[in-house]
Short mmCIF file of C-alpha atoms and ligand atoms in Angstrom, two decimals:
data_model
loop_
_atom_site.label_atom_id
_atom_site.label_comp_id
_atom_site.label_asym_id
_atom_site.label_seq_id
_atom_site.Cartn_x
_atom_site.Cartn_y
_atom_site.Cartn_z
CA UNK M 68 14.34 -16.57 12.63
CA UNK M 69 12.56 -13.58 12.32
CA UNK M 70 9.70 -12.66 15.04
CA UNK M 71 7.98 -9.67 13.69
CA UNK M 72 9.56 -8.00 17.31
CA UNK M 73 12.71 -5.87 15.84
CA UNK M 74 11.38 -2.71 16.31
CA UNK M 75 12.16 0.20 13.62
CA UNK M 76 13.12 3.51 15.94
CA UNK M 77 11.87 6.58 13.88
CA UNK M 78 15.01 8.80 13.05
CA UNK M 79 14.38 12.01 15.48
CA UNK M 80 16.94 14.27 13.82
CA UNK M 81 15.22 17.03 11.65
CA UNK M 82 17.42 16.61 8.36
CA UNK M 83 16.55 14.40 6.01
CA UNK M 84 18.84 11.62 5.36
CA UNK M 85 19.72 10.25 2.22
CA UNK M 86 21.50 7.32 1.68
CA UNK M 87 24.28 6.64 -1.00
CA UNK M 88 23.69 3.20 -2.57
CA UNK M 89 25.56 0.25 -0.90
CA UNK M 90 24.23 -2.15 -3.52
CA UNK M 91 25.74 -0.92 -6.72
CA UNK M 92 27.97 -4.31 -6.51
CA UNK M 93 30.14 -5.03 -10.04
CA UNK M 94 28.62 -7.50 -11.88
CA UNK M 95 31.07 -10.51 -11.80
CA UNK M 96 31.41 -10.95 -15.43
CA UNK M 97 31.90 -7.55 -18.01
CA UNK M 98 29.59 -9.16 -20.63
CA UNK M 99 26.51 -9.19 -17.74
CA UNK M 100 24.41 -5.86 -17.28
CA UNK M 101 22.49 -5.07 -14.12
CA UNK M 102 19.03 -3.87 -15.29
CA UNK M 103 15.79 -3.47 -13.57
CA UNK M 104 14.38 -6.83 -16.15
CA UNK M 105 16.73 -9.70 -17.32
CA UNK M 106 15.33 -12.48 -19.42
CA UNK M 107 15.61 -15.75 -17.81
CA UNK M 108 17.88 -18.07 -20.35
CA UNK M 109 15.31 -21.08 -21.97
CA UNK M 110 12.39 -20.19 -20.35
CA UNK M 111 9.70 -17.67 -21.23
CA UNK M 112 10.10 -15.62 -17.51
CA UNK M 113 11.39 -12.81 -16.42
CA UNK M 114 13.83 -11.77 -13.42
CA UNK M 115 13.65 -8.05 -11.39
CA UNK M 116 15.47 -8.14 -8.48
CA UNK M 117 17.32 -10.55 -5.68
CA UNK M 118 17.38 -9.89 -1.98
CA UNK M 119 18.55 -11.30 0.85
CA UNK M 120 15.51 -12.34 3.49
CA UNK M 121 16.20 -14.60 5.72
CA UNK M 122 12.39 -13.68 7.14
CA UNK M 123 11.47 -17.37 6.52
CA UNK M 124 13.01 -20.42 7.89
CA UNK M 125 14.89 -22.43 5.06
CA UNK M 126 15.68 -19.90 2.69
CA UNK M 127 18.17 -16.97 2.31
CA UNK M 128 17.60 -15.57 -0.88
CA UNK M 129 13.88 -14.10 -2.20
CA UNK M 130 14.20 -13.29 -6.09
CA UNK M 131 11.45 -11.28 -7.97
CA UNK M 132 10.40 -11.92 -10.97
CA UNK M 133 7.22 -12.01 -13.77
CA UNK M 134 6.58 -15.57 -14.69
CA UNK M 135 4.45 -17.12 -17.19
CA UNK M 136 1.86 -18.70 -15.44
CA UNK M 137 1.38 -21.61 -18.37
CA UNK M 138 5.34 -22.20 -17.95
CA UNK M 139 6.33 -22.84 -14.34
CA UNK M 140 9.15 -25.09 -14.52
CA UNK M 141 11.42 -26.97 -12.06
CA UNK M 142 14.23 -24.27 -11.19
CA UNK M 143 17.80 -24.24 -9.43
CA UNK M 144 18.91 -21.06 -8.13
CA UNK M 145 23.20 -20.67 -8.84
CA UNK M 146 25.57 -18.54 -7.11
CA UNK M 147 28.46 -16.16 -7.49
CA UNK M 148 30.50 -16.57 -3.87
CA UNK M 149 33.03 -13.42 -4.41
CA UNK M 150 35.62 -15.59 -6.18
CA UNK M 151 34.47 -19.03 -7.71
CA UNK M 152 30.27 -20.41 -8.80
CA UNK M 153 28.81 -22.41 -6.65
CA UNK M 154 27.08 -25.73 -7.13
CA UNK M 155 23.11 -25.25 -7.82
CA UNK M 156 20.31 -25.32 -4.77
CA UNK M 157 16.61 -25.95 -5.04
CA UNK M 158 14.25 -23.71 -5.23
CA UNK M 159 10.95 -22.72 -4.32
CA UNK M 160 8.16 -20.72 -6.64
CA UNK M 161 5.52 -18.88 -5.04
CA UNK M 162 3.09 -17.33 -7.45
CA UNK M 163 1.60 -14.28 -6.52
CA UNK M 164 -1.87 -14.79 -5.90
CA UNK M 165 -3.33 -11.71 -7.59
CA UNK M 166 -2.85 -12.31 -11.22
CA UNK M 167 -5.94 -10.55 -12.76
CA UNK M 168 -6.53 -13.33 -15.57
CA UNK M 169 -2.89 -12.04 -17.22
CA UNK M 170 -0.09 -14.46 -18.46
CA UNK M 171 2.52 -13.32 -16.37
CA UNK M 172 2.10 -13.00 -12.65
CA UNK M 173 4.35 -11.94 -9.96
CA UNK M 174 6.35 -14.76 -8.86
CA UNK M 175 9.15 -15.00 -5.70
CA UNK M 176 11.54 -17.61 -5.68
CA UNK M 177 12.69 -18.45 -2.32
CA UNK M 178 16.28 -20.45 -2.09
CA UNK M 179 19.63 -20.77 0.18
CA UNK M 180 23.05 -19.88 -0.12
CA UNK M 181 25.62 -23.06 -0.32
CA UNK M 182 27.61 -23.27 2.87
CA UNK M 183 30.61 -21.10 2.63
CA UNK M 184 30.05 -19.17 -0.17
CA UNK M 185 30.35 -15.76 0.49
CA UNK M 186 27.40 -14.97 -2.26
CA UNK M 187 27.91 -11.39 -4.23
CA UNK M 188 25.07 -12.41 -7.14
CA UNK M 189 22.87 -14.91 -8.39
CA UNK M 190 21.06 -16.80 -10.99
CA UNK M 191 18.44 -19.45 -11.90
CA UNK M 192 19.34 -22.04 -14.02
CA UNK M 193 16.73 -24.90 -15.73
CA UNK M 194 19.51 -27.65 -14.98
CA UNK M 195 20.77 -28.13 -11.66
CA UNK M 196 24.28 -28.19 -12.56
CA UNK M 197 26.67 -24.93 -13.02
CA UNK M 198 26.39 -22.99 -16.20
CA UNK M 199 29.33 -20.82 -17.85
CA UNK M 200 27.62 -17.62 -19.51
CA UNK M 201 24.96 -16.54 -17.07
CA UNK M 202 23.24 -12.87 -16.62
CA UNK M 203 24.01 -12.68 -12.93
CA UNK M 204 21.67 -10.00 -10.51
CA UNK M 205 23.69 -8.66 -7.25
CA UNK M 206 21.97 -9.57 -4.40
CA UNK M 207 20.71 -6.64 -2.05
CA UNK M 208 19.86 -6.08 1.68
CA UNK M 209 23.00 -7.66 2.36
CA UNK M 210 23.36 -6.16 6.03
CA UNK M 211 26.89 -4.61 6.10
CA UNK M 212 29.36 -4.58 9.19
CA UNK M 213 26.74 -4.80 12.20
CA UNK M 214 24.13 -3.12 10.50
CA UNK M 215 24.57 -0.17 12.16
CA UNK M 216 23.69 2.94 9.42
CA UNK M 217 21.09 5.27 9.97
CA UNK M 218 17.72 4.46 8.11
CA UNK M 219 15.40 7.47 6.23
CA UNK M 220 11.93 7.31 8.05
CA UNK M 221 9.82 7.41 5.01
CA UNK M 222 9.62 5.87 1.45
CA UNK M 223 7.22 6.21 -0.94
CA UNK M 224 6.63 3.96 -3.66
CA UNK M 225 4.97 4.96 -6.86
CA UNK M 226 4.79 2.06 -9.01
CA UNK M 227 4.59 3.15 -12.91
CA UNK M 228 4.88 5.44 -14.42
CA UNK M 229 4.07 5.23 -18.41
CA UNK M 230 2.60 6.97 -21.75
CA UNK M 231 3.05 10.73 -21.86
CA UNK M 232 1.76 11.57 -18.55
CA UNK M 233 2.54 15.26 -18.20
CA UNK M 234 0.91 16.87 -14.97
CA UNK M 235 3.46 18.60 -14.02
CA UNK M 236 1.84 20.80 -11.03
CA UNK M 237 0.45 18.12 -9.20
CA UNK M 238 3.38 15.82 -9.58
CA UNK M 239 5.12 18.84 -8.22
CA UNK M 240 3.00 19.99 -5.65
CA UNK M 241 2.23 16.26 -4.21
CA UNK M 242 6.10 15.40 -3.91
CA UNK M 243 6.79 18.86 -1.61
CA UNK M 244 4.00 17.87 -0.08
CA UNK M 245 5.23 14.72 0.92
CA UNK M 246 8.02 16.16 1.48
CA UNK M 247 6.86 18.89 3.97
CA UNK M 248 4.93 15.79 5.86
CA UNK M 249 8.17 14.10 6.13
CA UNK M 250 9.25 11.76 3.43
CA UNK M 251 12.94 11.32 2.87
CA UNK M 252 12.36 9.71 -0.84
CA UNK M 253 10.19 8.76 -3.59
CA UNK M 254 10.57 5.63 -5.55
CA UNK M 255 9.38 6.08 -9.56
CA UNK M 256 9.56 3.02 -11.78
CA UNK M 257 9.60 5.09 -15.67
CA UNK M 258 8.51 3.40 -18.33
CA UNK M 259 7.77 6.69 -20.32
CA UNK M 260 6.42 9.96 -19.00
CA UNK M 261 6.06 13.63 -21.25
CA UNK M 262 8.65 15.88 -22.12
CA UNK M 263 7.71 18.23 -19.11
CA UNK M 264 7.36 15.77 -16.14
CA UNK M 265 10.94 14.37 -17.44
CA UNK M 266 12.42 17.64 -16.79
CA UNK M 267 11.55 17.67 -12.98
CA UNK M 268 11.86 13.93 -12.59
CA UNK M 269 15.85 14.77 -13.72
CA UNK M 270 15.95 17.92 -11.50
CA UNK M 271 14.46 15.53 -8.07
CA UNK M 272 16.47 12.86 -9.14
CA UNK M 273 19.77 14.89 -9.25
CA UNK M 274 19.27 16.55 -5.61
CA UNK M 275 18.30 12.81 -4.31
CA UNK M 276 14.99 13.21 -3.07
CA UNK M 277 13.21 11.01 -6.26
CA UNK M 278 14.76 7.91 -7.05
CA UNK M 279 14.11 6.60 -10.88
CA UNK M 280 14.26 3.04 -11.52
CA UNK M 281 13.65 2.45 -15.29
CA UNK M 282 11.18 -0.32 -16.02
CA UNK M 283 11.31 -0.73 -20.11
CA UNK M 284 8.00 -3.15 -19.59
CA UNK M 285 7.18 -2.52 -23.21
CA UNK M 286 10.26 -3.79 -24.33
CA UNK M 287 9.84 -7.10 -23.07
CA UNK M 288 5.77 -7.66 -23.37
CA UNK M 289 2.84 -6.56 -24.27
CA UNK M 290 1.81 -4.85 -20.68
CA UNK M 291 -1.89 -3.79 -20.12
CA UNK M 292 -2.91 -0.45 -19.41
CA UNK M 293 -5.74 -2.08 -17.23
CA UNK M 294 -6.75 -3.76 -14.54
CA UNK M 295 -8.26 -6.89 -16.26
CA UNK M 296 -7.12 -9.33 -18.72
CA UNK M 297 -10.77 -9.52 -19.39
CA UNK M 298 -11.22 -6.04 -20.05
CA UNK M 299 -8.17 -4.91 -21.50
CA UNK M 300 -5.94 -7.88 -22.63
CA UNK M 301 -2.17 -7.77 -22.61
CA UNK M 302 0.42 -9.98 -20.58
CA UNK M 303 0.42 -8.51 -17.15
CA UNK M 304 -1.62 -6.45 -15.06
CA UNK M 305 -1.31 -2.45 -15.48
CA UNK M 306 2.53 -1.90 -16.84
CA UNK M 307 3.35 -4.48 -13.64
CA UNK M 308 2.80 -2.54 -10.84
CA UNK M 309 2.07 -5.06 -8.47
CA UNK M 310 5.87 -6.36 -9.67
CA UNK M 311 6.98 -2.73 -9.02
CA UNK M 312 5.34 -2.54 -6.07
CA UNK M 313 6.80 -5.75 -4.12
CA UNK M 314 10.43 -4.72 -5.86
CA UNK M 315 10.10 -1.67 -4.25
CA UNK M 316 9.03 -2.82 -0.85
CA UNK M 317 12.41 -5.33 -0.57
CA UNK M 318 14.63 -2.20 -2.18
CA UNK M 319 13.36 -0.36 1.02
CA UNK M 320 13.44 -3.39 3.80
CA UNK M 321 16.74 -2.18 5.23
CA UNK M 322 16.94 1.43 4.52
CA UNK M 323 13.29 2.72 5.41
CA UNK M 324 11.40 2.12 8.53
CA UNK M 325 8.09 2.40 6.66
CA UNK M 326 6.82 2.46 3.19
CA UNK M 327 3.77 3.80 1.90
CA UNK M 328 2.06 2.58 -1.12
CA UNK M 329 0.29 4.99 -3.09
CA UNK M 330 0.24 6.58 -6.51
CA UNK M 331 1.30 10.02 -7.18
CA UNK M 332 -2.62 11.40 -7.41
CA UNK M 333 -2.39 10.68 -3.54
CA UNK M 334 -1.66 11.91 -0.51
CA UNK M 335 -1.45 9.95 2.64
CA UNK M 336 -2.73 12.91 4.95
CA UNK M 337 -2.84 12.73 8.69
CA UNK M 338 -5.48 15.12 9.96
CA UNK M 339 -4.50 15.54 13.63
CA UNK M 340 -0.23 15.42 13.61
CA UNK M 341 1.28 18.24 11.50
CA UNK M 342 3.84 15.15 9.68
CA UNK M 343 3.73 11.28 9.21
CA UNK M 344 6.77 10.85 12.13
CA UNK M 345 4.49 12.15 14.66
CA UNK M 346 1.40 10.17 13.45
CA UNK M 347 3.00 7.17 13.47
CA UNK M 348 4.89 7.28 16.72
CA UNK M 349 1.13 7.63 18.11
CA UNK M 350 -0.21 4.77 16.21
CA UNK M 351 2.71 2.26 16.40
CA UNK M 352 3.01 3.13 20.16
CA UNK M 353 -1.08 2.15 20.23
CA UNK M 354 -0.76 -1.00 17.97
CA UNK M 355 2.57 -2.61 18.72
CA UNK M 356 1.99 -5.29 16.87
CA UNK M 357 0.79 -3.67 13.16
CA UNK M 358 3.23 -4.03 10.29
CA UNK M 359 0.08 -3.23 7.93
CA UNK M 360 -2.18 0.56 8.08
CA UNK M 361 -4.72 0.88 5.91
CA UNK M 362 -5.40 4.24 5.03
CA UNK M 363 -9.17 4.71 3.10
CA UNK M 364 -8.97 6.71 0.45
CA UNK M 365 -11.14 9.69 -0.77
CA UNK M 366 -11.61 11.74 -4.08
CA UNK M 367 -11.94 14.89 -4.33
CA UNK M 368 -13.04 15.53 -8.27
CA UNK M 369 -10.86 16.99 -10.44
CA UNK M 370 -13.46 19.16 -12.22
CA UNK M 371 -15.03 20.93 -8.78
CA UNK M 372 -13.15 23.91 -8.32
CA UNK M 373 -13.03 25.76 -4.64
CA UNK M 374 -14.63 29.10 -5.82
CA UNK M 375 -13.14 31.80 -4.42
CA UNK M 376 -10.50 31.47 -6.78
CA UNK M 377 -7.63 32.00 -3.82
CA UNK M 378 -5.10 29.82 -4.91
CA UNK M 379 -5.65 29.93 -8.82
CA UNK M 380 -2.52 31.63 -9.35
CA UNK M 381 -1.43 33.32 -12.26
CA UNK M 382 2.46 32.11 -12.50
CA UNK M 383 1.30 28.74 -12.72
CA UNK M 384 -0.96 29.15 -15.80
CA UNK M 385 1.60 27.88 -18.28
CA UNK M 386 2.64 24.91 -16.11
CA UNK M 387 0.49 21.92 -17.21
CA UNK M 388 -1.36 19.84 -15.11
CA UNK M 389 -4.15 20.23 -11.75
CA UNK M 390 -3.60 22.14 -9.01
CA UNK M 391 -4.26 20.15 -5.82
CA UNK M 392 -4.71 23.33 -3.59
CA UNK M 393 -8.34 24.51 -6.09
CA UNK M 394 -9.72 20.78 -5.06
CA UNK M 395 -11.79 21.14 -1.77
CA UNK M 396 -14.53 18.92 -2.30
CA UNK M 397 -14.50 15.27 -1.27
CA UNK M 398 -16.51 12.45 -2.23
CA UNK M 399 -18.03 9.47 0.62
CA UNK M 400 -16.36 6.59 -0.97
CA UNK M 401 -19.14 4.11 -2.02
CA UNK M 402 -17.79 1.07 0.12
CA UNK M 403 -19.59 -1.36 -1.55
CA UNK M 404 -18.11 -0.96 -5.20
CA UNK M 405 -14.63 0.57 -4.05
CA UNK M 406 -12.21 -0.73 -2.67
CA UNK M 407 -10.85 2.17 -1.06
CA UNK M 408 -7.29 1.55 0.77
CA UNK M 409 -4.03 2.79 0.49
CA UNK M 410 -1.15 1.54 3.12
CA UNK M 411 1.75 2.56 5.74
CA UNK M 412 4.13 -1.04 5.86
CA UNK M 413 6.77 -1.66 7.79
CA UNK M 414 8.50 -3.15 4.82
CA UNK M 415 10.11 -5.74 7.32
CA UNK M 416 7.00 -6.97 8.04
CA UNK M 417 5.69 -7.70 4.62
CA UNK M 418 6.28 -10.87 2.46
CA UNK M 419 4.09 -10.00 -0.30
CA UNK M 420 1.73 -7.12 -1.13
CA UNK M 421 -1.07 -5.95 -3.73
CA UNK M 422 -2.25 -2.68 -4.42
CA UNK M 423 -4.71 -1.92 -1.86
CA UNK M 424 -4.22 -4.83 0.91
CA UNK M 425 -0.87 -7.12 1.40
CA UNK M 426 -1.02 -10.41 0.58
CA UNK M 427 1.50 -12.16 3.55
CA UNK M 428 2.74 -10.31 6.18
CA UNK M 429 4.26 -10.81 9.70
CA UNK M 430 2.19 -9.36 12.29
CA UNK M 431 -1.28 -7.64 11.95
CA UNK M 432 -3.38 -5.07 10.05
CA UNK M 433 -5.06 -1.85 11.26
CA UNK M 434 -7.42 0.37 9.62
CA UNK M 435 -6.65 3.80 10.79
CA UNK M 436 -9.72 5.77 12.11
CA UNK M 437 -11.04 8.75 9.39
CA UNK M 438 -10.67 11.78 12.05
CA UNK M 439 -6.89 10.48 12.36
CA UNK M 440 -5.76 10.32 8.64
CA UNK M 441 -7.20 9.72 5.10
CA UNK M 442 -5.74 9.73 1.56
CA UNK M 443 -5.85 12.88 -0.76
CA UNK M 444 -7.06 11.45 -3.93
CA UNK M 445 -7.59 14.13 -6.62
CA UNK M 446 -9.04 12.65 -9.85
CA UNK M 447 -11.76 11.86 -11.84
CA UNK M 448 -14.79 12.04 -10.06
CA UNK M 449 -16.15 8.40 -9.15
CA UNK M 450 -19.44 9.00 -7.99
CA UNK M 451 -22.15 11.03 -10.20
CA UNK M 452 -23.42 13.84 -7.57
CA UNK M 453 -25.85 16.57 -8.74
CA UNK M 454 -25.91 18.73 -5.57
CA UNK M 455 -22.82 20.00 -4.05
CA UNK M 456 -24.26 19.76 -1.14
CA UNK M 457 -23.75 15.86 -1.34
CA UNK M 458 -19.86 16.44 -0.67
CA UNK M 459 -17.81 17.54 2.03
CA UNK M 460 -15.67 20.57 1.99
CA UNK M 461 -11.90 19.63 3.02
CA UNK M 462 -9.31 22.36 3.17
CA UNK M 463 -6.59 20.52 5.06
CA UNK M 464 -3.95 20.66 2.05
CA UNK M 465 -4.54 24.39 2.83
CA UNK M 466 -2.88 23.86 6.15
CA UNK M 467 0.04 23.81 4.26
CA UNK M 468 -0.16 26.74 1.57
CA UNK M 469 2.43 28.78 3.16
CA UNK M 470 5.06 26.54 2.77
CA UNK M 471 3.91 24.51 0.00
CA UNK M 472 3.37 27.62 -2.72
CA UNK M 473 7.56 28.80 -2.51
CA UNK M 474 8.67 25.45 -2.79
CA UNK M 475 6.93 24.66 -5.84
CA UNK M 476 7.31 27.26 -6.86
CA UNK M 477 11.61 26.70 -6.63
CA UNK M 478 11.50 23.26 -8.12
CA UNK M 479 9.47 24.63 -10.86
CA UNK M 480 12.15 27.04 -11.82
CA UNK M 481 14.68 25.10 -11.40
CA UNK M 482 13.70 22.73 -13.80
CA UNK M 483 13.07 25.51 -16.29
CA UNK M 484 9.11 24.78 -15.99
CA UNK M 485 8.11 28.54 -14.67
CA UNK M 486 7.98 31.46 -17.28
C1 LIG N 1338 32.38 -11.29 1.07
O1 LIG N 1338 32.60 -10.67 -0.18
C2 LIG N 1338 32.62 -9.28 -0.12
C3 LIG N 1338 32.71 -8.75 -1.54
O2 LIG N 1338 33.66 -9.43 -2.30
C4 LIG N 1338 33.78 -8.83 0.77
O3 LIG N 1338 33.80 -7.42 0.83
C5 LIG N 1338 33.58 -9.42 2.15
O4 LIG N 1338 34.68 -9.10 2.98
C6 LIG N 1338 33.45 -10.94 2.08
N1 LIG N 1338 33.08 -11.44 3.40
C7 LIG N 1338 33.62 -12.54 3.93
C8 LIG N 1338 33.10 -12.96 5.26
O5 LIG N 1338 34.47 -13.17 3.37
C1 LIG N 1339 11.62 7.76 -18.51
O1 LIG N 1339 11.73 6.77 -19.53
C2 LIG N 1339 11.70 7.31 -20.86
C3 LIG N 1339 11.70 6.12 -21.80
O2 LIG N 1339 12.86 5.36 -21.63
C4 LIG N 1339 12.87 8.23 -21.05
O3 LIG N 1339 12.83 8.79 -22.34
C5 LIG N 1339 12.81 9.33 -20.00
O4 LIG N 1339 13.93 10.16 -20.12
C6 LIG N 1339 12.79 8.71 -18.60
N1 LIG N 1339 12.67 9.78 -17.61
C7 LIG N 1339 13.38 9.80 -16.48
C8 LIG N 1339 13.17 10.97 -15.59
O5 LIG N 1339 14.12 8.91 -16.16
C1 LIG N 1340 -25.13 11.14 -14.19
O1 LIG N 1340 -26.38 11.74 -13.91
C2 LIG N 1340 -26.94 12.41 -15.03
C3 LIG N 1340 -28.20 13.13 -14.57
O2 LIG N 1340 -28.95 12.35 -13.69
C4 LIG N 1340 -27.24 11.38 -16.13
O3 LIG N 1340 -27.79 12.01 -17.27
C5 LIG N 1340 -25.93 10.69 -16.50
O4 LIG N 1340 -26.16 9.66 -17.44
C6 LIG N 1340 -25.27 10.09 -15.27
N1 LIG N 1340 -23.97 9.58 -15.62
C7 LIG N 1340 -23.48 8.42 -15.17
C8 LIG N 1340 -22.12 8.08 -15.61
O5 LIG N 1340 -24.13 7.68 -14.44
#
């Protein structure tokens, strides 16, 4: 039963490791695909993933999927044991509680392995009896021979990505960023993205260090661009990205020692270590106990420039998209509209999470001081300030100009993206 006490040791080698998939498992059956969303046969929901959590006592299996909230049915989950089907066991549904008003909500569905069966993939079924032609999904975070292999430090996961979002630079310059602060990979769920941000998605992708996951949302539903079904309509909250999100969180649980959640307009920025490993061996060492840091965020608008010009530079002029290093300004964040988090998990210590607080977790919360680290958030302005004077000037990304500019500046041209 798990205690919230196995303790993640922080990889102190300086490469980066990257792990080859251990989970690309052969679908039983030549006629069934693994893809990141399966229709569930005769019912109107939707399956993602299945992992292995034995977190919670009673249950072995945790399956993620988008349900239809008007349509939550009695369910039987049904396994494939490496050489025959199992009988059927029960199940359990847990909605999600953040739905936003949207038909389909984020929905795990907890269940055990028969004894004996040595289970390779799995099912639900409406019927609790065994079923020929079924769309099986491997089952992950099985822990291999002793569970010995080394684990990366640092994921991040970006949930969606979608339309023909094309800023180039800054997608650039925040992942060598995060790289140059330590992260050993990036998660992407793609539903679309522009012709230019494809062409370095491919080029990360290829050398490792971005990992794409394709979520065809739009194929399946009607997804909303928004956060409200009030506001914006559709079938699920903002292309699913609270689905994404959680998917990505399990997809991590046994190969990253933490996770941070945060889109790709963001930096998670610790102000006083010169990388993430260092901050959190200081705050983990301080809070034992925390599985959950909350990070408060903080924009710094898009359309104030820093104006000495300095890092305007002319060989990025044909590269679309913002320049993170021209954005010094940063806004207070108005805590009583806002809610302005973004998180470090320990994914093993996470049951269920939303965008800017988890839902269940193991252990406790901690709300990292300012002076210690803050997230980068270049955007839109959010507050409506006529005096400069009324923000802050923050030139910590500078820190790391000297290292930043040439490796941009190499992933740029080797995707083809610098003139
Ligand atoms: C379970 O099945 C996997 C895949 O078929 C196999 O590699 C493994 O040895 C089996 N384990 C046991 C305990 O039978
Ligand atoms: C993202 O998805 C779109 C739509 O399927 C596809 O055209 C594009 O090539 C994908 N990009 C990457 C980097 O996977
Ligand atoms: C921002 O302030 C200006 C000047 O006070 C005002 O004209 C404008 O309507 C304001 N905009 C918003 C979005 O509040």
């Amino acid at each position: 039963r798990w205690n919230g006490t196995e303790s993640c040791t922080l990889n102190h080698s300086d490469t980066n490791t990257i792990e080859t998939q251990s989970d690309d498992l052969l679908p039983p059956d030549n006629n069934s695909i693994v893809q990141s969303i399966t229709p569930l046969k005769n019912t109107k929901h939707f399956l993602v993933s299945a992992f292995m959590d034995q977190r919670v006592q009673g249950f072995d299996i945790r399956l993620i999927g988008m349900f239809r909230r008007d349509s939550i049915q009695e369910l039987h989950c049904f396994f494939c044991c490496a050489d025959y089907t199992s009988e059927t066991t029960p199940t359990k549904v847990l909605q999600h509680s953040d739905n936003f008003g949207f038909p389909f909500v984020t929905t795990d569905i907890m269940c055990r392995i028969p004894k004996k069966c040595n289970a390779t993939h799995v099912t639900l079924l409406t019927k609790p009896k065994p079923e020929k032609r079924v769309d099986w999904l491997p089952i992950r975070n099985k822990k291999t021979n002793g569970g010995a292999e080394e684990r990366m430090d640092f994921t991040v996961c970006i949930s969606n990505l979608f339309g023909d979002y094309n800023n180039v630079l800054q997608f650039a310059q925040t992942l060598e960023m995060y790289r140059l602060l330590g992260v050993n990979r990036v998660v992407i769920y793609n539903t679309s993205c522009g012709p230019d941000l494809d062409r370095l998605l491919r080029s990360y992708s290829q050398e490792g260090f971005v990992e794409i996951v394709s979520w065809p949302i739009d194929k399946y539903m009607n997804p909303s661009p928004g956060w409200y079904f009030s506001d914006f309509g559709g079938d699920i909250h903002y292309f699913g990205q609270l689905t994404t999100l959680n998917e990505c969180i399990y997809r991590s649980m046994e190969r990253s020692c933490y996770v941070l959640l945060n889109d790709i307009d963001e930096i998670i920025m610790p102000y006083q270590h010169d990388n993430l490993k260092s901050l959190m061996d200081e705050l983990q060492k301080q809070h034992p106990n925390v599985g959950v840091f909350l990070i408060e965020n903080h924009i710094f608008p898009k359309h104030r420039f820093e104006p000495s010009g300095r890092f305007h530079l002319p060989k990025w002029s044909g590269v679309p998209g913002i320049n993170i290093l021209e954005h010094v300004y940063r806004e207070d964040p108005d805590r009583k509209i806002y809610h302005p988090y973004k998180m470090i998990v320990q994914p093993r210590m996470v049951k269920q999470t939303s965008v800017h607080n988890v839902l269940q977790l193991f252990g406790q919360m901690y709300k990292v001081p300012l002076d210690i680290c803050r997230t980068i958030h270049i955007r839109n302005a959010m507050k409506n300030i006529s005096k400069l004077q009324e923000l802050s000037v923050d030139k910590r990304l500078w820190d790391f100009q000297e290292k930043l500019i040439p490796n941009v500046d190499k992933v740029l041209h080797n995707s083809g993206l610098l003139k």
